[in-house]
């Protein structure tokens, strides 16, 4: 049983098909994949992502690109077909434990791929550590997942919150901006990205005038924009993503701030959002591990195939989903599809060197990509790469003790 190829975006719970399979499992007819005769059983992949709310588009992009890679491989990884179990996590941390437990305990998936929101990821990491379930994170940057909570069964194909935010301190400072105000949502990703920016910016001599926050996923920015105008910083550092980023960038311009106080931040501010942001985003500088104009064979093929299949431009989230499938493929190929041969799956994934649309990256000891962070400038509907802000940047992985 598989989920449809394109998520509907209206899923609030498991797909009917997944529920039917779960019924079989509960009735005791489930056969663990590694014992299936001739390895005919499909590998069960749990996709736990947001398909509703401000991050819905991000969940769709990850799902689409994951499935694109599998399709490019003829529908099989390591000789095995895949079967998807899909849950909409709604970017709701309060439901994270129940949602991931259903995939692991009820549906008995072989691997969980998720998620986008850092708070939800922390719930998933807790369960993955308790159960030993294999977890591949294709977005959420919570530093802890590959820091103090790192574990042999937890991998990430995206970034830590520290990674894309840190170089922005150097970029702004070198432009001569001596004072900054930060603005973001008050949750793990926003706070960690602000801390990372602050670390880089103040070390060089920059001064933070004020940190502004609003609760996730609120988008009532007016009062905070008025405060920025009265604080008159040299620049503004901001993390928003998805629907929230669209509204923030437009409101910033509408408040008359765009031409007065340079706005920048991790590239989530303008990735997958440019058609909706239009003129309000033009010229913005951001730092991220993907961008437009990467002239490699794999990036050109990826962009072409993605656009042909889904009739939209791929963004950083799609790249991370594509690479999650690449990482799983590597693990499965090493054991000829026997995902139960856990030690060797993990060993192969730990040694990963992924030839990605973003550029080639390697897996750190903490299980997070070591990757180039690009400096990008918005031109039309593109985040044009104008340089490498930080070459082969590894997260410091503070507190990670891999056992
Ligand atoms: C996060 O919550 O970790 C996150 C969400 C969207 C984009 C980037 C990071």
mmCIF file of C-alpha atoms in Angstrom, residues 5-235:
data_model
loop_
_atom_site.group_PDB
_atom_site.id
_atom_site.type_symbol
_atom_site.label_atom_id
_atom_site.label_comp_id
_atom_site.label_asym_id
_atom_site.label_seq_id
_atom_site.Cartn_x
_atom_site.Cartn_y
_atom_site.Cartn_z
ATOM 1 C CA UNK A 5 2.339 10.224 -5.411
ATOM 2 C CA UNK A 6 1.388 13.799 -4.639
ATOM 3 C CA UNK A 7 0.238 14.662 -1.122
ATOM 4 C CA UNK A 8 -3.159 16.322 -1.093
ATOM 5 C CA UNK A 9 -2.229 18.886 1.519
ATOM 6 C CA UNK A 10 -5.527 18.259 3.252
ATOM 7 C CA UNK A 11 -4.386 15.170 5.157
ATOM 8 C CA UNK A 12 -5.008 15.551 8.842
ATOM 9 C CA UNK A 13 -4.294 11.958 9.773
ATOM 10 C CA UNK A 14 -2.991 8.758 8.280
ATOM 11 C CA UNK A 15 -4.084 7.888 4.809
ATOM 12 C CA UNK A 16 -6.830 5.337 4.573
ATOM 13 C CA UNK A 17 -4.436 2.928 2.932
ATOM 14 C CA UNK A 18 -2.013 3.194 5.814
ATOM 15 C CA UNK A 19 -4.833 2.615 8.270
ATOM 16 C CA UNK A 20 -5.790 -0.557 6.443
ATOM 17 C CA UNK A 21 -2.228 -1.823 6.647
ATOM 18 C CA UNK A 22 -2.087 -0.902 10.315
ATOM 19 C CA UNK A 23 -5.195 -3.043 10.825
ATOM 20 C CA UNK A 24 -3.370 -6.049 9.398
ATOM 21 C CA UNK A 25 -0.401 -5.413 11.648
ATOM 22 C CA UNK A 26 -2.636 -5.180 14.703
ATOM 23 C CA UNK A 27 -4.280 -8.457 13.748
ATOM 24 C CA UNK A 28 -0.899 -10.145 13.969
ATOM 25 C CA UNK A 29 -0.360 -10.778 10.257
ATOM 26 C CA UNK A 30 2.625 -8.462 9.986
ATOM 27 C CA UNK A 31 5.831 -10.146 8.791
ATOM 28 C CA UNK A 32 9.022 -8.240 9.590
ATOM 29 C CA UNK A 33 10.613 -7.189 6.325
ATOM 30 C CA UNK A 34 13.993 -8.835 6.921
ATOM 31 C CA UNK A 35 12.449 -12.312 7.189
ATOM 32 C CA UNK A 36 10.311 -12.054 4.098
ATOM 33 C CA UNK A 37 11.023 -14.774 1.567
ATOM 34 C CA UNK A 38 13.257 -13.548 -1.229
ATOM 35 C CA UNK A 39 13.069 -10.109 0.291
ATOM 36 C CA UNK A 40 9.858 -9.394 -1.582
ATOM 37 C CA UNK A 41 8.330 -7.324 1.223
ATOM 38 C CA UNK A 42 8.410 -3.598 0.710
ATOM 39 C CA UNK A 43 10.469 -1.305 2.909
ATOM 40 C CA UNK A 44 8.034 0.612 5.106
ATOM 41 C CA UNK A 45 8.803 4.320 5.117
ATOM 42 C CA UNK A 46 6.979 6.590 7.570
ATOM 43 C CA UNK A 47 6.713 10.163 6.293
ATOM 44 C CA UNK A 48 5.961 12.431 9.236
ATOM 45 C CA UNK A 49 5.760 15.968 7.858
ATOM 46 C CA UNK A 50 3.491 19.027 7.902
ATOM 47 C CA UNK A 51 0.853 18.932 5.147
ATOM 48 C CA UNK A 52 -1.290 21.704 6.652
ATOM 49 C CA UNK A 53 -0.444 25.076 8.208
ATOM 50 C CA UNK A 54 2.345 27.566 7.558
ATOM 51 C CA UNK A 55 4.885 24.809 6.686
ATOM 52 C CA UNK A 56 2.563 22.742 4.427
ATOM 53 C CA UNK A 57 4.434 23.649 1.253
ATOM 54 C CA UNK A 58 7.712 22.546 2.856
ATOM 55 C CA UNK A 59 6.299 19.120 3.704
ATOM 56 C CA UNK A 60 4.990 18.751 0.149
ATOM 57 C CA UNK A 61 8.362 19.664 -1.389
ATOM 58 C CA UNK A 62 10.229 17.140 0.791
ATOM 59 C CA UNK A 63 7.724 14.383 -0.023
ATOM 60 C CA UNK A 64 7.763 15.133 -3.744
ATOM 61 C CA UNK A 65 11.534 15.106 -4.046
ATOM 62 C CA UNK A 66 11.936 11.976 -1.898
ATOM 63 C CA UNK A 67 9.576 10.166 -4.257
ATOM 64 C CA UNK A 68 11.274 11.699 -7.289
ATOM 65 C CA UNK A 69 14.586 10.103 -6.313
ATOM 66 C CA UNK A 70 12.912 6.736 -5.752
ATOM 67 C CA UNK A 71 11.210 7.011 -9.152
ATOM 68 C CA UNK A 72 14.554 7.856 -10.795
ATOM 69 C CA UNK A 73 15.874 4.592 -9.313
ATOM 70 C CA UNK A 74 13.065 2.611 -10.943
ATOM 71 C CA UNK A 75 10.911 2.565 -7.799
ATOM 72 C CA UNK A 76 13.383 0.493 -5.771
ATOM 73 C CA UNK A 77 16.182 1.210 -3.286
ATOM 74 C CA UNK A 78 18.624 -1.597 -2.574
ATOM 75 C CA UNK A 79 16.410 -3.857 -4.696
ATOM 76 C CA UNK A 80 13.327 -3.237 -2.543
ATOM 77 C CA UNK A 81 10.141 -1.346 -3.336
ATOM 78 C CA UNK A 82 8.913 1.184 -0.795
ATOM 79 C CA UNK A 83 5.557 1.512 0.920
ATOM 80 C CA UNK A 84 4.668 4.875 2.470
ATOM 81 C CA UNK A 85 2.828 5.604 5.718
ATOM 82 C CA UNK A 86 2.016 9.291 5.835
ATOM 83 C CA UNK A 87 1.089 11.452 8.790
ATOM 84 C CA UNK A 88 0.426 15.189 8.851
ATOM 85 C CA UNK A 89 2.221 16.421 11.973
ATOM 86 C CA UNK A 90 0.654 19.895 11.595
ATOM 87 C CA UNK A 91 3.919 21.389 12.956
ATOM 88 C CA UNK A 92 2.407 20.683 16.355
ATOM 89 C CA UNK A 93 4.966 19.611 18.994
ATOM 90 C CA UNK A 94 2.186 18.561 21.395
ATOM 91 C CA UNK A 95 1.175 15.753 19.008
ATOM 92 C CA UNK A 96 4.703 14.705 18.011
ATOM 93 C CA UNK A 97 5.141 11.780 20.406
ATOM 94 C CA UNK A 98 1.746 10.231 19.591
ATOM 95 C CA UNK A 99 2.228 10.700 15.856
ATOM 96 C CA UNK A 100 5.675 9.139 15.674
ATOM 97 C CA UNK A 101 4.682 6.338 18.064
ATOM 98 C CA UNK A 102 1.847 5.384 15.744
ATOM 99 C CA UNK A 103 4.284 5.042 12.856
ATOM 100 C CA UNK A 104 6.817 3.080 14.859
ATOM 101 C CA UNK A 105 4.628 0.948 17.127
ATOM 102 C CA UNK A 106 1.400 0.544 15.205
ATOM 103 C CA UNK A 107 2.603 0.613 11.588
ATOM 104 C CA UNK A 108 6.016 -0.854 12.353
ATOM 105 C CA UNK A 109 7.776 1.250 9.746
ATOM 106 C CA UNK A 110 11.418 0.432 8.983
ATOM 107 C CA UNK A 111 12.445 4.069 8.872
ATOM 108 C CA UNK A 112 10.857 7.394 9.785
ATOM 109 C CA UNK A 113 11.535 10.414 7.572
ATOM 110 C CA UNK A 114 10.630 13.683 9.303
ATOM 111 C CA UNK A 115 10.184 16.527 9.983
ATOM 112 C CA UNK A 116 10.193 20.292 9.303
ATOM 113 C CA UNK A 117 9.523 21.951 12.702
ATOM 114 C CA UNK A 118 12.297 21.835 15.331
ATOM 115 C CA UNK A 119 9.888 21.378 18.252
ATOM 116 C CA UNK A 120 8.232 18.405 16.549
ATOM 117 C CA UNK A 121 11.640 16.921 15.751
ATOM 118 C CA UNK A 122 12.615 17.016 19.424
ATOM 119 C CA UNK A 123 9.584 14.837 20.246
ATOM 120 C CA UNK A 124 10.538 12.426 17.458
ATOM 121 C CA UNK A 125 14.150 12.279 18.633
ATOM 122 C CA UNK A 126 13.038 11.342 22.135
ATOM 123 C CA UNK A 127 11.007 8.405 20.796
ATOM 124 C CA UNK A 128 13.753 7.381 18.346
ATOM 125 C CA UNK A 129 16.247 7.256 21.213
ATOM 126 C CA UNK A 130 13.872 5.168 23.338
ATOM 127 C CA UNK A 131 12.869 2.715 20.610
ATOM 128 C CA UNK A 132 16.025 2.644 18.468
ATOM 129 C CA UNK A 133 13.916 3.441 15.373
ATOM 130 C CA UNK A 134 15.878 4.677 12.370
ATOM 131 C CA UNK A 135 15.158 8.382 11.867
ATOM 132 C CA UNK A 136 16.201 10.588 8.921
ATOM 133 C CA UNK A 137 15.439 14.280 9.365
ATOM 134 C CA UNK A 138 15.001 16.117 6.033
ATOM 135 C CA UNK A 139 14.651 19.635 7.464
ATOM 136 C CA UNK A 140 14.155 20.573 11.132
ATOM 137 C CA UNK A 141 17.360 22.113 12.431
ATOM 138 C CA UNK A 142 17.048 21.602 16.219
ATOM 139 C CA UNK A 143 20.696 21.676 17.276
ATOM 140 C CA UNK A 144 20.096 19.028 19.972
ATOM 141 C CA UNK A 145 19.246 16.268 17.453
ATOM 142 C CA UNK A 146 22.851 16.084 16.321
ATOM 143 C CA UNK A 147 24.206 17.658 19.522
ATOM 144 C CA UNK A 148 23.470 16.474 23.066
ATOM 145 C CA UNK A 149 20.694 14.139 21.848
ATOM 146 C CA UNK A 150 22.712 12.604 18.997
ATOM 147 C CA UNK A 151 22.403 8.823 18.587
ATOM 148 C CA UNK A 152 23.580 6.140 16.143
ATOM 149 C CA UNK A 153 20.049 5.764 14.686
ATOM 150 C CA UNK A 154 19.418 9.511 14.122
ATOM 151 C CA UNK A 155 20.567 11.180 10.874
ATOM 152 C CA UNK A 156 19.908 14.514 9.205
ATOM 153 C CA UNK A 157 20.169 15.518 5.536
ATOM 154 C CA UNK A 158 19.444 19.220 6.080
ATOM 155 C CA UNK A 159 21.284 21.492 8.551
ATOM 156 C CA UNK A 160 21.463 22.456 12.206
ATOM 157 C CA UNK A 161 19.881 25.762 13.128
ATOM 158 C CA UNK A 162 23.384 26.970 13.935
ATOM 159 C CA UNK A 163 24.700 26.300 10.403
ATOM 160 C CA UNK A 164 22.975 28.657 7.917
ATOM 161 C CA UNK A 165 22.556 31.456 10.500
ATOM 162 C CA UNK A 166 26.170 31.699 11.609
ATOM 163 C CA UNK A 167 27.704 33.052 8.362
ATOM 164 C CA UNK A 168 25.155 35.878 8.228
ATOM 165 C CA UNK A 169 26.968 37.571 11.152
ATOM 166 C CA UNK A 170 30.121 37.794 9.062
ATOM 167 C CA UNK A 171 28.224 38.932 5.957
ATOM 168 C CA UNK A 172 26.456 41.787 7.749
ATOM 169 C CA UNK A 173 29.515 42.865 9.737
ATOM 170 C CA UNK A 174 31.727 42.970 6.652
ATOM 171 C CA UNK A 175 29.147 45.207 4.986
ATOM 172 C CA UNK A 176 29.847 47.723 7.754
ATOM 173 C CA UNK A 177 26.598 47.155 9.687
ATOM 174 C CA UNK A 178 27.576 47.657 13.333
ATOM 175 C CA UNK A 179 24.160 47.298 14.997
ATOM 176 C CA UNK A 180 21.382 44.769 14.445
ATOM 177 C CA UNK A 181 17.880 43.889 15.598
ATOM 178 C CA UNK A 182 16.728 40.276 15.349
ATOM 179 C CA UNK A 183 13.150 39.167 14.765
ATOM 180 C CA UNK A 184 11.765 35.630 14.662
ATOM 181 C CA UNK A 185 9.246 33.141 16.083
ATOM 182 C CA UNK A 186 9.775 32.162 19.727
ATOM 183 C CA UNK A 187 10.577 28.475 19.416
ATOM 184 C CA UNK A 188 13.684 26.302 19.108
ATOM 185 C CA UNK A 189 14.535 27.140 15.479
ATOM 186 C CA UNK A 190 14.105 30.909 15.866
ATOM 187 C CA UNK A 191 15.995 31.104 19.146
ATOM 188 C CA UNK A 192 18.856 28.882 17.987
ATOM 189 C CA UNK A 193 19.291 30.755 14.694
ATOM 190 C CA UNK A 194 19.341 34.092 16.534
ATOM 191 C CA UNK A 195 21.910 32.736 19.016
ATOM 192 C CA UNK A 196 24.087 31.478 16.189
ATOM 193 C CA UNK A 197 23.928 34.808 14.314
ATOM 194 C CA UNK A 198 24.658 36.666 17.542
ATOM 195 C CA UNK A 199 27.686 34.454 18.221
ATOM 196 C CA UNK A 200 29.248 35.242 14.840
ATOM 197 C CA UNK A 201 28.228 38.911 14.701
ATOM 198 C CA UNK A 202 29.204 40.000 18.229
ATOM 199 C CA UNK A 203 32.526 38.131 18.094
ATOM 200 C CA UNK A 204 33.473 40.453 15.235
ATOM 201 C CA UNK A 205 32.312 43.549 17.141
ATOM 202 C CA UNK A 206 28.647 43.877 16.080
ATOM 203 C CA UNK A 207 26.049 44.902 18.658
ATOM 204 C CA UNK A 208 22.543 43.491 19.045
ATOM 205 C CA UNK A 209 20.153 46.318 19.953
ATOM 206 C CA UNK A 210 17.151 44.103 20.620
ATOM 207 C CA UNK A 211 15.810 40.570 20.065
ATOM 208 C CA UNK A 212 12.166 40.631 18.990
ATOM 209 C CA UNK A 213 9.951 37.535 19.120
ATOM 210 C CA UNK A 214 6.392 36.479 18.430
ATOM 211 C CA UNK A 215 4.798 33.088 19.099
ATOM 212 C CA UNK A 216 4.866 30.437 16.341
ATOM 213 C CA UNK A 217 3.057 30.553 13.889
ATOM 214 C CA UNK A 218 1.687 34.074 14.433
ATOM 215 C CA UNK A 219 2.102 36.637 11.633
ATOM 216 C CA UNK A 220 0.900 39.877 13.238
ATOM 217 C CA UNK A 221 4.140 41.799 12.621
ATOM 218 C CA UNK A 222 2.927 45.404 12.702
ATOM 219 C CA UNK A 223 3.830 46.379 16.289
ATOM 220 C CA UNK A 224 7.291 44.807 15.959
ATOM 221 C CA UNK A 225 7.952 46.561 12.650
ATOM 222 C CA UNK A 226 7.079 49.868 14.299
ATOM 223 C CA UNK A 227 9.594 49.053 17.040
ATOM 224 C CA UNK A 228 12.308 48.261 14.466
ATOM 225 C CA UNK A 229 11.696 51.627 12.801
ATOM 226 C CA UNK A 230 12.161 53.436 16.099
ATOM 227 C CA UNK A 231 15.282 51.427 17.086
ATOM 228 C CA UNK A 232 16.982 52.350 13.770
ATOM 229 C CA UNK A 233 19.518 49.478 13.603
ATOM 230 C CA UNK A 234 22.026 49.207 10.733
ATOM 231 C CA UNK A 235 20.469 45.852 9.738
#
